[in-house]
PDB file of C-alpha atoms in Angstrom:
ATOM      1  CA  MET S   1     -14.493  -6.751  -4.834  1.00  0.00           C
ATOM      2  CA  GLN S   2     -10.725  -7.257  -4.886  1.00  0.00           C
ATOM      3  CA  VAL S   3      -8.903  -7.458  -1.542  1.00  0.00           C
ATOM      4  CA  LEU S   4      -5.594  -5.784  -0.745  1.00  0.00           C
ATOM      5  CA  ASN S   5      -4.478  -7.814   2.261  1.00  0.00           C
ATOM      6  CA  PHE S   6      -1.628  -7.231   4.693  1.00  0.00           C
ATOM      7  CA  TYR S   7      -0.381 -10.001   6.958  1.00  0.00           C
ATOM      8  CA  SER S   8       1.340  -7.981   9.657  1.00  0.00           C
ATOM      9  CA  ARG S   9      -0.574  -6.241  12.446  1.00  0.00           C
ATOM     10  CA  ILE S  10       2.224  -3.654  12.403  1.00  0.00           C
ATOM     11  CA  PHE S  11       0.517  -2.106   9.397  1.00  0.00           C
ATOM     12  CA  ALA S  12      -2.910  -1.687  11.028  1.00  0.00           C
ATOM     13  CA  ASP S  13      -1.979   1.535  12.803  1.00  0.00           C
ATOM     14  CA  GLN S  14      -0.054   2.905   9.824  1.00  0.00           C
ATOM     15  CA  LEU S  15      -3.020   2.232   7.545  1.00  0.00           C
ATOM     16  CA  LYS S  16      -5.591   3.683   9.931  1.00  0.00           C
ATOM     17  CA  ARG S  17      -3.508   6.854  10.413  1.00  0.00           C
ATOM     18  CA  GLY S  18      -2.968   7.275   6.662  1.00  0.00           C
ATOM     19  CA  ARG S  19       0.813   6.841   6.990  1.00  0.00           C
ATOM     20  CA  LYS S  20       0.896   3.771   4.720  1.00  0.00           C
ATOM     21  CA  THR S  21      -0.449   4.688   1.295  1.00  0.00           C
ATOM     22  CA  ALA S  22       1.251   2.079  -0.880  1.00  0.00           C
ATOM     23  CA  THR S  23       2.348  -1.513  -0.955  1.00  0.00           C
ATOM     24  CA  ILE S  24       5.368  -2.920  -2.739  1.00  0.00           C
ATOM     25  CA  ARG S  25       4.741  -6.479  -3.906  1.00  0.00           C
ATOM     26  CA  LEU S  26       7.390  -8.789  -5.331  1.00  0.00           C
ATOM     27  CA  GLY S  27       6.829  -9.571  -9.018  1.00  0.00           C
ATOM     28  CA  ASP S  28       4.652  -8.010 -11.699  1.00  0.00           C
ATOM     29  CA  LYS S  29       1.149  -7.698 -10.218  1.00  0.00           C
ATOM     30  CA  SER S  30      -0.148  -5.266 -12.861  1.00  0.00           C
ATOM     31  CA  HIS S  31      -2.602  -7.925 -14.048  1.00  0.00           C
ATOM     32  CA  LYS S  32      -4.115  -8.060 -10.550  1.00  0.00           C
ATOM     33  CA  TYR S  33      -4.495  -4.358  -9.649  1.00  0.00           C
ATOM     34  CA  ARG S  34      -5.684  -1.511 -11.896  1.00  0.00           C
ATOM     35  CA  LYS S  35      -5.832   2.266 -11.497  1.00  0.00           C
ATOM     36  CA  ASN S  36      -9.267   3.448 -10.216  1.00  0.00           C
ATOM     37  CA  GLN S  37     -10.148  -0.050  -8.989  1.00  0.00           C
ATOM     38  CA  ALA S  38     -11.988  -0.226  -5.659  1.00  0.00           C
ATOM     39  CA  VAL S  39     -10.411  -2.605  -3.135  1.00  0.00           C
ATOM     40  CA  LEU S  40     -11.076  -3.736   0.406  1.00  0.00           C
ATOM     41  CA  VAL S  41      -8.000  -3.243   2.613  1.00  0.00           C
ATOM     42  CA  THR S  42      -7.712  -6.012   5.219  1.00  0.00           C
ATOM     43  CA  ILE S  43      -5.240  -7.497   7.687  1.00  0.00           C
ATOM     44  CA  GLY S  44      -4.988 -11.190   8.448  1.00  0.00           C
ATOM     45  CA  TYR S  45      -3.640 -14.553   7.393  1.00  0.00           C
ATOM     46  CA  GLN S  46      -4.983 -16.876   4.721  1.00  0.00           C
ATOM     47  CA  PHE S  47      -7.703 -19.221   6.030  1.00  0.00           C
ATOM     48  CA  SER S  48      -8.168 -17.015   9.135  1.00  0.00           C
ATOM     49  CA  PRO S  49     -10.525 -14.186  10.029  1.00  0.00           C
ATOM     50  CA  ARG S  50      -9.411 -10.868   8.591  1.00  0.00           C
ATOM     51  CA  GLU S  51      -9.998  -7.384   9.907  1.00  0.00           C
ATOM     52  CA  LYS S  52     -11.485  -4.858   7.488  1.00  0.00           C
ATOM     53  CA  ILE S  53      -9.460  -1.656   7.734  1.00  0.00           C
ATOM     54  CA  PHE S  54     -11.174   0.437   5.038  1.00  0.00           C
ATOM     55  CA  ASP S  55     -12.316   0.602   1.439  1.00  0.00           C
ATOM     56  CA  ALA S  56      -9.805   2.178  -0.920  1.00  0.00           C
ATOM     57  CA  VAL S  57      -9.233   3.134  -4.528  1.00  0.00           C
ATOM     58  CA  ILE S  58      -6.064   2.256  -6.437  1.00  0.00           C
ATOM     59  CA  ASP S  59      -4.363   5.493  -7.515  1.00  0.00           C
ATOM     60  CA  ALA S  60      -1.428   4.032  -9.446  1.00  0.00           C
ATOM     61  CA  VAL S  61       0.208   0.726 -10.319  1.00  0.00           C
ATOM     62  CA  GLU S  62       3.873   0.814 -11.361  1.00  0.00           C
ATOM     63  CA  VAL S  63       6.133  -2.107 -12.209  1.00  0.00           C
ATOM     64  CA  LYS S  64       9.859  -1.451 -11.744  1.00  0.00           C
ATOM     65  CA  ARG S  65      13.096  -2.951 -10.513  1.00  0.00           C
ATOM     66  CA  VAL S  66      13.964  -2.661  -6.820  1.00  0.00           C
ATOM     67  CA  ARG S  67      16.942  -0.431  -7.702  1.00  0.00           C
ATOM     68  CA  ASP S  68      14.578   2.012  -9.466  1.00  0.00           C
ATOM     69  CA  LEU S  69      12.392   2.569  -6.408  1.00  0.00           C
ATOM     70  CA  SER S  70      12.611   6.104  -5.069  1.00  0.00           C
ATOM     71  CA  PRO S  71      12.960   6.861  -1.351  1.00  0.00           C
ATOM     72  CA  ARG S  72       9.379   8.190  -1.607  1.00  0.00           C
ATOM     73  CA  ASP S  73       8.119   4.838  -3.023  1.00  0.00           C
ATOM     74  CA  ILE S  74       9.767   3.051  -0.109  1.00  0.00           C
ATOM     75  CA  GLU S  75       8.443   5.522   2.486  1.00  0.00           C
ATOM     76  CA  HIS S  76       4.853   5.245   1.216  1.00  0.00           C
ATOM     77  CA  ASP S  77       5.108   1.468   1.667  1.00  0.00           C
ATOM     78  CA  ASN S  78       6.664   1.675   5.133  1.00  0.00           C
ATOM     79  CA  PRO S  79       7.027   5.099   6.812  1.00  0.00           C
ATOM     80  CA  GLU S  80       9.946   3.750   8.867  1.00  0.00           C
ATOM     81  CA  PHE S  81      12.066   2.950   5.777  1.00  0.00           C
ATOM     82  CA  ARG S  82      13.843   5.134   3.215  1.00  0.00           C
ATOM     83  CA  ARG S  83      16.661   2.921   1.909  1.00  0.00           C
ATOM     84  CA  HIS S  84      16.716   0.006  -0.503  1.00  0.00           C
ATOM     85  CA  ASP S  85      18.575  -2.276   1.924  1.00  0.00           C
ATOM     86  CA  GLU S  86      15.823  -1.828   4.549  1.00  0.00           C
ATOM     87  CA  LEU S  87      13.109  -2.674   2.006  1.00  0.00           C
ATOM     88  CA  ILE S  88      15.063  -5.645   0.627  1.00  0.00           C
ATOM     89  CA  HIS S  89      15.509  -7.110   4.117  1.00  0.00           C
ATOM     90  CA  PHE S  90      11.773  -6.651   4.815  1.00  0.00           C
ATOM     91  CA  LEU S  91      10.736  -8.251   1.497  1.00  0.00           C
ATOM     92  CA  GLU S  92      13.056 -11.201   2.180  1.00  0.00           C
ATOM     93  CA  GLN S  93      11.299 -11.766   5.516  1.00  0.00           C
ATOM     94  CA  ILE S  94       7.845 -11.644   3.902  1.00  0.00           C
ATOM     95  CA  TYR S  95       8.608 -13.779   0.841  1.00  0.00           C
ATOM     96  CA  GLY S  96      11.139 -16.134   2.430  1.00  0.00           C
ATOM     97  CA  ARG S  97      13.673 -15.794  -0.354  1.00  0.00           C
ATOM     98  CA  THR S  98      16.615 -13.668  -1.422  1.00  0.00           C
ATOM     99  CA  VAL S  99      15.634 -10.335  -3.015  1.00  0.00           C
ATOM    100  CA  THR S 100      18.099  -8.335  -5.142  1.00  0.00           C
ATOM    101  CA  GLN S 101      18.228  -4.872  -6.693  1.00  0.00           C
ATOM    102  CA  ASP S 102      17.355  -6.539 -10.038  1.00  0.00           C
ATOM    103  CA  ASP S 103      14.081  -8.085  -8.838  1.00  0.00           C
ATOM    104  CA  ILE S 104      10.847  -6.771 -10.318  1.00  0.00           C
ATOM    105  CA  VAL S 105       8.315  -5.279  -7.893  1.00  0.00           C
ATOM    106  CA  THR S 106       4.915  -3.669  -8.237  1.00  0.00           C
ATOM    107  CA  VAL S 107       4.178  -0.441  -6.384  1.00  0.00           C
ATOM    108  CA  VAL S 108       0.449  -0.132  -5.681  1.00  0.00           C
ATOM    109  CA  ARG S 109      -0.566   3.347  -4.437  1.00  0.00           C
ATOM    110  CA  PHE S 110      -4.012   3.641  -2.836  1.00  0.00           C
ATOM    111  CA  SER S 111      -6.265   6.148  -1.073  1.00  0.00           C
ATOM    112  CA  GLN S 112      -8.854   5.483   1.590  1.00  0.00           C
ATOM    113  CA  ILE S 113     -12.486   6.004   0.608  1.00  0.00           C
ATOM    114  CA  ILE S 114     -14.195   7.986   3.350  1.00  0.00           C
ATOM    115  CA  SER S 115     -17.844   8.723   3.999  1.00  0.00           C
ATOM    116  CA  SER S 116     -18.463  12.417   4.470  1.00  0.00           C
ATOM    117  CA  PRO S 117     -21.443  14.355   5.790  1.00  0.00           C
ATOM    118  CA  PRO S 118     -23.463  16.116   3.040  1.00  0.00           C
ATOM    119  CA  GLY S 119     -21.750  19.317   1.923  1.00  0.00           C
ATOM    120  CA  TYR S 120     -18.387  18.366   3.446  1.00  0.00           C
ATOM    121  CA  THR S 121     -16.731  17.558   0.121  1.00  0.00           C
ATOM    122  CA  ASP S 122     -18.095  20.672  -1.575  1.00  0.00           C
ATOM    123  CA  ALA S 123     -16.875  22.932   1.240  1.00  0.00           C
ATOM    124  CA  ARG S 124     -13.488  21.207   1.350  1.00  0.00           C
ATOM    125  CA  LEU S 125     -13.039  21.709  -2.381  1.00  0.00           C
ATOM    126  CA  GLY S 126     -14.275  25.325  -2.277  1.00  0.00           C
ATOM    127  CA  ILE S 127     -17.417  24.563  -4.270  1.00  0.00           C
ATOM    128  CA  GLY S 128     -20.602  26.467  -3.527  1.00  0.00           C
ATOM    129  CA  GLY S 129     -21.246  29.805  -1.881  1.00  0.00           C
ATOM    130  CA  ALA S 130     -20.644  30.913   1.659  1.00  0.00           C
ATOM    131  CA  GLN S 131     -23.650  31.318   3.923  1.00  0.00           C
ATOM    132  CA  ASN S 132     -24.007  34.550   5.871  1.00  0.00           C
TER     133      ASN S 132
END
């Protein structure tokens, strides 16, 4: 199974609460992540123990320039950000290099896979009859 790892503990709460539903990675990562792919979402550093947050499915993978990111793209990556300059500063901290509006990024949107009690999904989707 592929791993979608986050280094910062800041994201643990956002992920667990469903507030972070995307990641913006520098460069074209479309060869690495595919729509409908199952991934394990983790937090931790390379060569260290990692915490499993949840299993997820990739909903979309889009490659675009930083300048073409929408405020919604940015917000799904980090609920505290809306503007390009905030995202650029954050990416520069993560990657340790200058990031410009012309840089290519990959937006990976994902959804948590949850285990539901029998009948929960059917009732939630309005499938099946009501019991009297």
